[in-house]
Amino acid sequence: MAATDIARQVGEGCRTVPLAGHVGFDSLPDQLVNKSVSQGFCFNILCVGETGLGKSTLMDTLFNTKFEGEPATHTQPGVQLRSNTYDLQESNVGLKLTIVSTVGFGDQINKEDSYKPIMEFIDAQFEAYLQEELKIRRVLHTYHDSRIHACLYFIAPTGHSLKSLDLVTMKKLDSKVNIIPIIAKSDAISKSELTKFKIKITSELVSNGVQIYQFPTDDESVAEINGTMNAHLPFAVIGSTEELKIGNKMMKARQYPWGTVQVENEAHCDFVKLREMLIRINMEDLREQTHSRHYELYRRCKLEEMGFKDTDPDSKPFSLQETYEAKRNEFLGELQKKEEEMRQMFVQRVKEKEAELKEAEKELHEKFDRLKKLHQDEKKKLEDKKKSLDDEVNAFKQRKTAAELLQSQGSQAGGSQTLKRDKEKKNLGFL
């Protein structure tokens, strides 16, 4: 039965039954509060601004504590995001606060892509939450939500106009995070310059289509104050952790040679307005806007990229199961197609490899034949040379034998002549 039918029946014919006594369901808000307090809350702030604008000091002043952190230098090669999480306790309420700072923002000569690391970080937190939601076993009640709830964009107090870097960055981020622009170190310019600077910033944001966070006015309890505070944007703030004695009270202030600037004095700056709007009044709305607007936009775009949709081409409801089956069949078809392409590619490469191996084998055979023929030629030459040497050796031996024979014959003839002479000498001696 539709809700309109139920409402019609209630208006026309339903009767109201008075309770005979106290039942207790009026304690549901108290139960919800107690449960939320026991679980604790989380709040994530992204501080975007150039180095030296007092981002860390303002965070310390906002939460009245000293957060640990390393000071950033102007020598960073690119923009890096540094995240720190702190557990805070105020009365009986626990808050897990995460402060993300942009280290090196605006310090490079080429600032064209300075916003990209910030966008990638915000999308990474959305993706982590989406992956947790898509799990079969979800533990969202204990999951540490790291999505950025508020982006404090620090504007340098130039007194003239917004820088191109500021406009480009805020334009890229306005669909992903709740942007609250603030003028940092607003005591650096005079009151009249500050008023003109605020008007100039608002005009430039409107003319460039930058959507900043507007404090909600749909709740009657905070509609008046939020409507008034929307007219004060951007807030001109001053941060200081130094306490000075002013009158009979210790107050956060900045001491100058010409006087003292009180941080919590609304006549001096908008720090109190920022703290009231950001923490005391609209913190839950910032969390809700992050989930219902920015995260839902990311989730919808991501699921549409994956092929999921709510209606078919005929504008009829399309169930998630049908979408999953269609995507599964499409994926299997693409997988089979890729498998066939890979198989054909494998066969083609095998054929090419076989052809290369056959060509290499043919070249090896030709090389072997050439080497074999060359070996045979060398062998024949060596055999011919050996035969020639053998002939020369034989001829030499024959000549040597002949020479020895002649020498022996000559020695024999010489010996016989010697004997003959000796004999003749002997015969002559006898005479």
Short mmCIF file of C-alpha atoms in Angstrom, two decimals:
data_model
loop_
_atom_site.label_atom_id
_atom_site.label_comp_id
_atom_site.label_asym_id
_atom_site.label_seq_id
_atom_site.Cartn_x
_atom_site.Cartn_y
_atom_site.Cartn_z
CA MET A 1 0.00 0.00 0.00
CA ALA A 2 1.36 3.42 -0.95
CA ALA A 3 2.26 6.01 1.65
CA THR A 4 -0.29 8.46 0.19
CA ASP A 5 -3.09 5.91 0.69
CA ILE A 6 -2.05 5.40 4.30
CA ALA A 7 -1.96 9.14 4.88
CA ARG A 8 -5.41 9.51 3.31
CA GLN A 9 -6.87 6.82 5.57
CA VAL A 10 -5.28 8.37 8.63
CA GLY A 11 -6.74 11.75 7.75
CA GLU A 12 -10.21 10.47 6.97
CA GLY A 13 -11.20 7.66 9.25
CA CYS A 14 -8.49 6.63 11.66
CA ARG A 15 -9.02 7.34 15.33
CA THR A 16 -6.42 8.28 17.87
CA VAL A 17 -6.13 5.91 20.80
CA PRO A 18 -5.04 7.63 24.02
CA LEU A 19 -2.47 5.75 26.07
CA ALA A 20 -3.62 4.62 29.48
CA GLY A 21 -0.12 5.10 30.88
CA HIS A 22 3.48 5.86 30.04
CA VAL A 23 4.87 3.39 27.49
CA GLY A 24 8.41 4.69 26.95
CA PHE A 25 9.04 5.13 23.25
CA ASP A 26 9.57 8.83 23.86
CA SER A 27 13.01 7.80 25.12
CA LEU A 28 14.13 6.81 21.60
CA PRO A 29 16.02 10.11 21.07
CA ASP A 30 17.81 9.58 24.36
CA GLN A 31 18.70 6.02 23.34
CA LEU A 32 20.06 7.28 20.03
CA VAL A 33 22.11 9.96 21.76
CA ASN A 34 23.53 7.50 24.27
CA LYS A 35 24.44 5.03 21.53
CA SER A 36 26.11 7.74 19.43
CA VAL A 37 28.04 9.06 22.42
CA SER A 38 29.26 5.57 23.32
CA GLN A 39 30.44 4.95 19.75
CA GLY A 40 32.07 8.36 19.42
CA PHE A 41 32.25 10.64 16.41
CA CYS A 42 34.73 11.37 13.66
CA PHE A 43 35.41 14.56 11.78
CA ASN A 44 37.95 15.10 9.00
CA ILE A 45 39.24 18.52 7.97
CA LEU A 46 41.29 19.27 4.86
CA CYS A 47 43.39 22.44 5.08
CA VAL A 48 44.32 23.76 1.64
CA GLY A 49 46.55 26.78 1.28
CA GLU A 50 50.02 28.01 0.54
CA THR A 51 52.85 27.33 2.95
CA GLY A 52 53.10 29.91 5.71
CA LEU A 53 49.44 30.97 5.92
CA GLY A 54 49.03 29.60 9.44
CA LYS A 55 47.06 26.41 8.79
CA SER A 56 48.55 24.47 11.71
CA THR A 57 48.25 27.42 14.07
CA LEU A 58 44.57 27.87 13.22
CA MET A 59 43.88 24.18 13.87
CA ASP A 60 45.58 24.45 17.26
CA THR A 61 43.51 27.52 18.05
CA LEU A 62 40.22 26.00 16.87
CA PHE A 63 40.46 22.94 19.09
CA ASN A 64 42.38 24.66 21.90
CA THR A 65 45.21 22.14 21.88
CA LYS A 66 48.70 21.68 20.50
CA PHE A 67 48.78 19.16 17.68
CA GLU A 68 52.07 17.52 16.92
CA GLY A 69 53.41 18.09 13.44
CA GLU A 70 56.50 18.89 11.44
CA PRO A 71 56.80 22.37 9.91
CA ALA A 72 56.70 22.40 6.11
CA THR A 73 59.34 24.07 3.95
CA HIS A 74 59.10 25.83 0.60
CA THR A 75 61.40 23.32 -1.12
CA GLN A 76 58.90 20.52 -1.82
CA PRO A 77 59.14 19.18 -5.41
CA GLY A 78 55.37 18.64 -5.52
CA VAL A 79 52.18 18.78 -3.49
CA GLN A 80 51.99 16.12 -0.77
CA LEU A 81 49.09 15.44 1.58
CA ARG A 82 49.96 14.75 5.20
CA SER A 83 47.26 13.19 7.40
CA ASN A 84 47.27 13.06 11.20
CA THR A 85 44.54 11.59 13.42
CA TYR A 86 43.95 12.63 17.03
CA ASP A 87 41.56 11.39 19.73
CA LEU A 88 39.93 14.32 21.51
CA GLN A 89 37.65 14.29 24.55
CA GLU A 90 35.30 17.08 25.62
CA SER A 91 33.00 16.34 28.57
CA ASN A 92 31.80 12.80 27.83
CA VAL A 93 31.95 13.11 24.02
CA GLY A 94 34.85 11.55 22.14
CA LEU A 95 35.94 12.86 18.74
CA LYS A 96 38.38 11.20 16.33
CA LEU A 97 39.73 14.22 14.49
CA THR A 98 41.75 13.88 11.29
CA ILE A 99 43.59 16.91 9.94
CA VAL A 100 44.94 16.69 6.40
CA SER A 101 47.34 19.40 5.26
CA THR A 102 48.63 20.13 1.77
CA VAL A 103 52.41 20.31 2.07
CA GLY A 104 54.09 22.30 -0.70
CA PHE A 105 50.88 23.71 -2.18
CA GLY A 106 51.69 26.77 -4.28
CA ASP A 107 55.46 26.49 -3.86
CA GLN A 108 56.28 25.21 -7.35
CA ILE A 109 57.05 27.36 -10.37
CA ASN A 110 54.58 25.38 -12.47
CA LYS A 111 51.35 25.26 -10.43
CA GLU A 112 49.19 23.86 -13.23
CA ASP A 113 48.57 20.44 -11.65
CA SER A 114 48.70 21.42 -7.98
CA TYR A 115 45.06 20.41 -7.44
CA LYS A 116 45.47 16.86 -8.77
CA PRO A 117 47.05 15.27 -5.66
CA ILE A 118 44.23 16.78 -3.57
CA MET A 119 41.53 15.37 -5.85
CA GLU A 120 43.22 11.98 -5.92
CA PHE A 121 43.38 11.92 -2.12
CA ILE A 122 39.67 12.79 -1.75
CA ASP A 123 38.69 10.17 -4.35
CA ALA A 124 40.88 7.59 -2.61
CA GLN A 125 38.91 8.08 0.63
CA PHE A 126 35.61 7.76 -1.25
CA GLU A 127 36.89 4.61 -2.97
CA ALA A 128 37.95 3.05 0.34
CA TYR A 129 34.48 3.66 1.80
CA LEU A 130 32.79 2.32 -1.35
CA GLN A 131 34.88 -0.85 -1.25
CA GLU A 132 33.86 -1.33 2.38
CA GLU A 133 30.20 -0.91 1.42
CA LEU A 134 30.49 -3.45 -1.40
CA LYS A 135 31.92 -6.15 0.85
CA ILE A 136 29.78 -9.15 1.73
CA ARG A 137 30.61 -8.67 5.40
CA ARG A 138 30.44 -4.98 6.17
CA VAL A 139 31.60 -3.44 9.42
CA LEU A 140 30.67 0.18 8.78
CA HIS A 141 29.81 0.78 12.44
CA THR A 142 33.46 0.22 13.37
CA TYR A 143 34.99 1.43 10.09
CA HIS A 144 37.16 4.52 10.41
CA ASP A 145 35.54 6.96 8.00
CA SER A 146 38.37 8.93 6.37
CA ARG A 147 36.20 10.91 3.93
CA ILE A 148 36.84 14.65 4.05
CA HIS A 149 33.92 16.45 5.74
CA ALA A 150 35.15 20.04 5.45
CA CYS A 151 37.77 21.81 3.38
CA LEU A 152 39.12 25.02 4.85
CA TYR A 153 40.58 26.92 1.92
CA PHE A 154 43.13 29.47 3.14
CA ILE A 155 43.30 32.62 1.01
CA ALA A 156 46.35 34.86 1.20
CA PRO A 157 45.50 38.38 2.50
CA THR A 158 46.57 40.21 -0.65
CA GLY A 159 43.65 42.65 -0.56
CA HIS A 160 43.29 42.59 -4.35
CA SER A 161 41.74 39.45 -5.82
CA LEU A 162 41.94 35.68 -5.82
CA LYS A 163 44.90 34.01 -7.48
CA SER A 164 44.34 31.82 -10.49
CA LEU A 165 45.58 28.86 -8.45
CA ASP A 166 42.85 29.47 -5.86
CA LEU A 167 40.07 29.71 -8.43
CA VAL A 168 41.17 26.62 -10.37
CA THR A 169 41.61 24.52 -7.22
CA MET A 170 38.26 25.50 -5.67
CA LYS A 171 36.48 24.93 -8.98
CA LYS A 172 37.93 21.41 -9.19
CA LEU A 173 37.09 20.57 -5.57
CA ASP A 174 33.61 22.07 -5.13
CA SER A 175 31.85 18.90 -6.34
CA LYS A 176 33.91 16.64 -4.06
CA VAL A 177 34.07 18.41 -0.71
CA ASN A 178 32.41 21.14 1.37
CA ILE A 179 34.58 24.22 0.78
CA ILE A 180 34.66 26.97 3.41
CA PRO A 181 36.88 29.84 2.21
CA ILE A 182 38.72 31.80 4.88
CA ILE A 183 41.09 34.74 4.68
CA ALA A 184 44.18 33.77 6.65
CA LYS A 185 46.19 36.25 8.72
CA SER A 186 43.52 38.88 8.19
CA ASP A 187 45.31 41.27 10.55
CA ALA A 188 47.77 41.92 7.69
CA ILE A 189 45.31 44.28 5.95
CA SER A 190 43.14 47.11 7.19
CA LYS A 191 39.41 46.90 7.95
CA SER A 192 38.36 48.81 4.84
CA GLU A 193 40.63 46.70 2.60
CA LEU A 194 39.30 43.55 4.24
CA THR A 195 35.68 44.49 3.52
CA LYS A 196 36.46 45.23 -0.13
CA PHE A 197 38.52 42.02 -0.35
CA LYS A 198 35.58 39.92 0.90
CA ILE A 199 33.25 41.49 -1.69
CA LYS A 200 35.83 40.89 -4.43
CA ILE A 201 36.28 37.24 -3.43
CA THR A 202 32.52 36.60 -3.35
CA SER A 203 32.09 38.24 -6.76
CA GLU A 204 34.90 36.19 -8.32
CA LEU A 205 33.57 32.93 -6.87
CA VAL A 206 30.09 33.63 -8.29
CA SER A 207 31.36 34.74 -11.70
CA ASN A 208 33.54 31.62 -12.01
CA GLY A 209 30.77 29.26 -10.88
CA VAL A 210 32.54 28.02 -7.73
CA GLN A 211 30.07 26.39 -5.35
CA ILE A 212 31.17 26.91 -1.75
CA TYR A 213 29.45 25.38 1.26
CA GLN A 214 26.39 27.28 2.43
CA PHE A 215 25.29 26.85 6.02
CA PRO A 216 21.84 25.18 6.01
CA THR A 217 18.76 27.31 6.64
CA ASP A 218 16.08 24.60 6.47
CA ASP A 219 16.24 23.94 10.22
CA GLU A 220 14.26 26.61 12.04
CA SER A 221 16.44 26.42 15.14
CA VAL A 222 19.58 27.51 13.26
CA ALA A 223 18.11 29.14 10.15
CA GLU A 224 18.53 32.70 11.38
CA ILE A 225 22.12 32.43 12.56
CA ASN A 226 23.19 30.36 9.54
CA GLY A 227 21.56 32.84 7.16
CA THR A 228 23.45 35.66 8.86
CA MET A 229 26.75 33.77 8.78
CA ASN A 230 26.38 32.98 5.06
CA ALA A 231 26.57 36.72 4.44
CA HIS A 232 29.90 36.89 6.31
CA LEU A 233 31.67 34.37 4.06
CA PRO A 234 34.59 34.22 3.54
CA PHE A 235 35.60 34.42 7.20
CA ALA A 236 38.60 36.59 8.04
CA VAL A 237 40.47 34.71 10.76
CA ILE A 238 43.54 35.01 12.95
CA GLY A 239 45.18 32.11 14.76
CA SER A 240 47.35 32.20 17.85
CA THR A 241 48.27 29.81 20.64
CA GLU A 242 49.90 32.55 22.71
CA GLU A 243 47.87 33.77 25.69
CA LEU A 244 48.21 37.35 26.90
CA LYS A 245 46.69 39.03 29.94
CA ILE A 246 44.14 41.56 28.79
CA GLY A 247 42.39 43.23 31.66
CA ASN A 248 41.83 40.53 34.24
CA LYS A 249 41.61 37.63 31.77
CA MET A 250 44.08 35.51 29.87
CA MET A 251 43.09 35.55 26.20
CA LYS A 252 44.53 34.22 22.95
CA ALA A 253 46.00 37.17 21.13
CA ARG A 254 48.82 38.43 18.93
CA GLN A 255 51.05 41.16 20.28
CA TYR A 256 52.31 43.85 17.90
CA PRO A 257 54.28 47.04 18.50
CA TRP A 258 51.16 49.06 17.69
CA GLY A 259 48.75 47.01 19.80
CA THR A 260 47.14 43.65 20.51
CA VAL A 261 44.83 41.62 18.24
CA GLN A 262 42.46 39.37 20.18
CA VAL A 263 41.65 36.12 18.42
CA GLU A 264 38.27 35.64 20.10
CA ASN A 265 37.17 39.25 19.79
CA GLU A 266 34.58 39.44 16.96
CA ALA A 267 35.46 43.09 16.41
CA HIS A 268 38.99 42.00 15.46
CA CYS A 269 38.34 38.89 13.32
CA ASP A 270 35.80 36.18 12.45
CA PHE A 271 37.49 33.37 14.36
CA VAL A 272 34.55 32.91 16.75
CA LYS A 273 32.12 32.82 13.83
CA LEU A 274 34.18 30.12 12.12
CA ARG A 275 34.41 28.04 15.29
CA GLU A 276 30.67 28.34 15.96
CA MET A 277 29.67 27.48 12.39
CA LEU A 278 32.21 24.72 11.84
CA ILE A 279 32.15 22.90 15.17
CA ARG A 280 29.25 23.86 17.42
CA ILE A 281 26.37 24.25 14.95
CA ASN A 282 27.03 22.63 11.57
CA MET A 283 29.50 19.79 12.17
CA GLU A 284 26.82 17.11 11.75
CA ASP A 285 25.44 18.81 8.63
CA LEU A 286 28.93 18.81 7.12
CA ARG A 287 29.16 15.08 7.79
CA GLU A 288 25.72 14.51 6.32
CA GLN A 289 26.41 16.62 3.22
CA THR A 290 29.61 14.69 2.62
CA HIS A 291 27.75 11.39 2.68
CA SER A 292 24.49 12.32 0.96
CA ARG A 293 25.86 14.69 -1.68
CA HIS A 294 29.55 14.30 -2.47
CA TYR A 295 29.96 10.60 -1.69
CA GLU A 296 26.69 9.69 -3.40
CA LEU A 297 27.81 11.56 -6.51
CA TYR A 298 31.11 9.66 -6.54
CA ARG A 299 29.33 6.36 -5.86
CA ARG A 300 26.80 6.92 -8.64
CA CYS A 301 29.46 7.87 -11.20
CA LYS A 302 31.62 4.90 -10.17
CA LEU A 303 28.76 2.41 -10.48
CA GLU A 304 27.70 3.89 -13.82
CA GLU A 305 31.26 3.45 -15.06
CA MET A 306 31.04 -0.18 -13.98
CA GLY A 307 27.81 -0.55 -16.03
CA PHE A 308 25.25 -0.58 -13.22
CA LYS A 309 22.03 1.38 -13.70
CA ASP A 310 18.59 1.74 -12.17
CA THR A 311 16.47 1.66 -15.35
CA ASP A 312 16.69 -0.03 -18.73
CA PRO A 313 16.42 1.82 -22.07
CA ASP A 314 12.60 1.70 -21.72
CA SER A 315 12.78 3.52 -18.35
CA LYS A 316 11.66 0.41 -16.52
CA PRO A 317 13.21 -0.62 -13.20
CA PHE A 318 16.37 -2.60 -13.68
CA SER A 319 17.34 -4.86 -10.83
CA LEU A 320 20.89 -5.13 -9.57
CA GLN A 321 20.88 -8.87 -10.26
CA GLU A 322 19.94 -8.33 -13.90
CA THR A 323 22.65 -5.72 -14.21
CA TYR A 324 25.14 -8.08 -12.60
CA GLU A 325 24.16 -10.94 -14.91
CA ALA A 326 24.38 -8.69 -17.96
CA LYS A 327 27.81 -7.41 -16.90
CA ARG A 328 28.90 -10.94 -16.09
CA ASN A 329 27.86 -12.23 -19.51
CA GLU A 330 29.50 -9.22 -21.16
CA PHE A 331 32.66 -9.83 -19.17
CA LEU A 332 32.67 -13.54 -20.04
CA GLY A 333 32.18 -12.67 -23.71
CA GLU A 334 35.05 -10.20 -23.62
CA LEU A 335 37.15 -12.72 -21.74
CA GLN A 336 36.43 -15.42 -24.32
CA LYS A 337 37.18 -12.98 -27.12
CA LYS A 338 40.47 -12.00 -25.51
CA GLU A 339 41.27 -15.66 -24.94
CA GLU A 340 40.68 -16.41 -28.62
CA GLU A 341 42.79 -13.42 -29.64
CA MET A 342 45.57 -14.57 -27.33
CA ARG A 343 45.33 -18.11 -28.73
CA GLN A 344 45.53 -16.82 -32.31
CA MET A 345 48.42 -14.58 -31.33
CA PHE A 346 50.12 -17.55 -29.64
CA VAL A 347 49.66 -19.73 -32.74
CA GLN A 348 50.95 -16.94 -34.96
CA ARG A 349 53.98 -16.42 -32.78
CA VAL A 350 54.64 -20.18 -32.68
CA LYS A 351 54.53 -20.27 -36.49
CA GLU A 352 56.84 -17.27 -36.70
CA LYS A 353 59.19 -18.92 -34.24
CA GLU A 354 59.13 -22.19 -36.18
CA ALA A 355 59.92 -20.30 -39.38
CA GLU A 356 62.78 -18.52 -37.61
CA LEU A 357 64.09 -21.85 -36.28
CA LYS A 358 63.85 -23.49 -39.71
CA GLU A 359 65.69 -20.57 -41.27
CA ALA A 360 68.32 -20.79 -38.56
CA GLU A 361 68.58 -24.57 -39.09
CA LYS A 362 69.00 -24.04 -42.82
CA GLU A 363 71.73 -21.51 -42.24
CA LEU A 364 73.44 -23.90 -39.82
CA HIS A 365 73.34 -26.70 -42.40
CA GLU A 366 74.76 -24.42 -45.07
CA LYS A 367 77.46 -23.30 -42.69
CA PHE A 368 78.19 -26.92 -41.79
CA ASP A 369 78.50 -27.86 -45.48
CA ARG A 370 80.84 -24.95 -46.09
CA LEU A 371 82.94 -25.87 -43.12
CA LYS A 372 82.94 -29.54 -44.17
CA LYS A 373 84.07 -28.68 -47.69
CA LEU A 374 86.68 -26.34 -46.31
CA HIS A 375 87.87 -29.11 -44.00
CA GLN A 376 88.12 -31.57 -46.87
CA ASP A 377 90.08 -29.05 -48.96
CA GLU A 378 92.44 -28.40 -46.09
CA LYS A 379 92.78 -32.12 -45.49
CA LYS A 380 93.63 -32.75 -49.17
CA LYS A 381 96.18 -29.96 -49.11
CA LEU A 382 97.75 -31.43 -45.99
CA GLU A 383 97.86 -34.90 -47.55
CA ASP A 384 99.48 -33.54 -50.71
CA LYS A 385 101.99 -31.65 -48.62
CA LYS A 386 102.64 -34.76 -46.53
CA LYS A 387 103.22 -36.84 -49.69
CA SER A 388 105.58 -34.22 -51.02
CA LEU A 389 107.46 -34.22 -47.72
CA ASP A 390 107.59 -38.02 -47.73
CA ASP A 391 109.05 -37.97 -51.27
CA GLU A 392 111.62 -35.42 -50.20
CA VAL A 393 112.49 -37.52 -47.13
CA ASN A 394 112.92 -40.67 -49.28
CA ALA A 395 115.08 -38.82 -51.80
CA PHE A 396 117.14 -37.44 -48.96
CA LYS A 397 117.59 -40.89 -47.50
CA GLN A 398 118.67 -42.24 -50.87
CA ARG A 399 121.20 -39.46 -51.29
CA LYS A 400 122.42 -40.01 -47.77
CA THR A 401 122.84 -43.74 -48.39
CA ALA A 402 124.75 -43.11 -51.61
CA ALA A 403 126.97 -40.60 -49.87
CA GLU A 404 127.69 -42.99 -47.04
CA LEU A 405 128.48 -45.73 -49.53
CA LEU A 406 130.88 -43.53 -51.43
CA GLN A 407 132.49 -42.44 -48.20
CA SER A 408 133.00 -46.03 -47.07
CA GLN A 409 134.44 -46.99 -50.44
CA GLY A 410 136.78 -44.02 -50.32
CA SER A 411 137.95 -44.90 -46.81
CA GLN A 412 138.62 -48.51 -47.84
CA ALA A 413 140.67 -47.39 -50.83
CA GLY A 414 142.66 -44.98 -48.64
CA GLY A 415 143.40 -47.75 -46.14
CA SER A 416 144.72 -50.16 -48.76
CA GLN A 417 147.05 -47.49 -50.15
CA THR A 418 148.37 -46.77 -46.64
CA LEU A 419 149.14 -50.43 -46.11
CA LYS A 420 150.91 -50.57 -49.41
CA ARG A 421 153.07 -47.58 -48.54
CA ASP A 422 153.87 -48.98 -45.13
CA LYS A 423 154.84 -52.26 -46.70
CA GLU A 424 157.03 -50.54 -49.22
CA LYS A 425 158.70 -48.49 -46.43
CA LYS A 426 159.33 -51.67 -44.49
CA ASN A 427 160.83 -53.39 -47.45
CA LEU A 428 163.13 -50.42 -48.07
CA GLY A 429 164.21 -50.45 -44.40
CA PHE A 430 165.26 -54.05 -44.64
CA LEU A 431 167.43 -53.24 -47.52
#
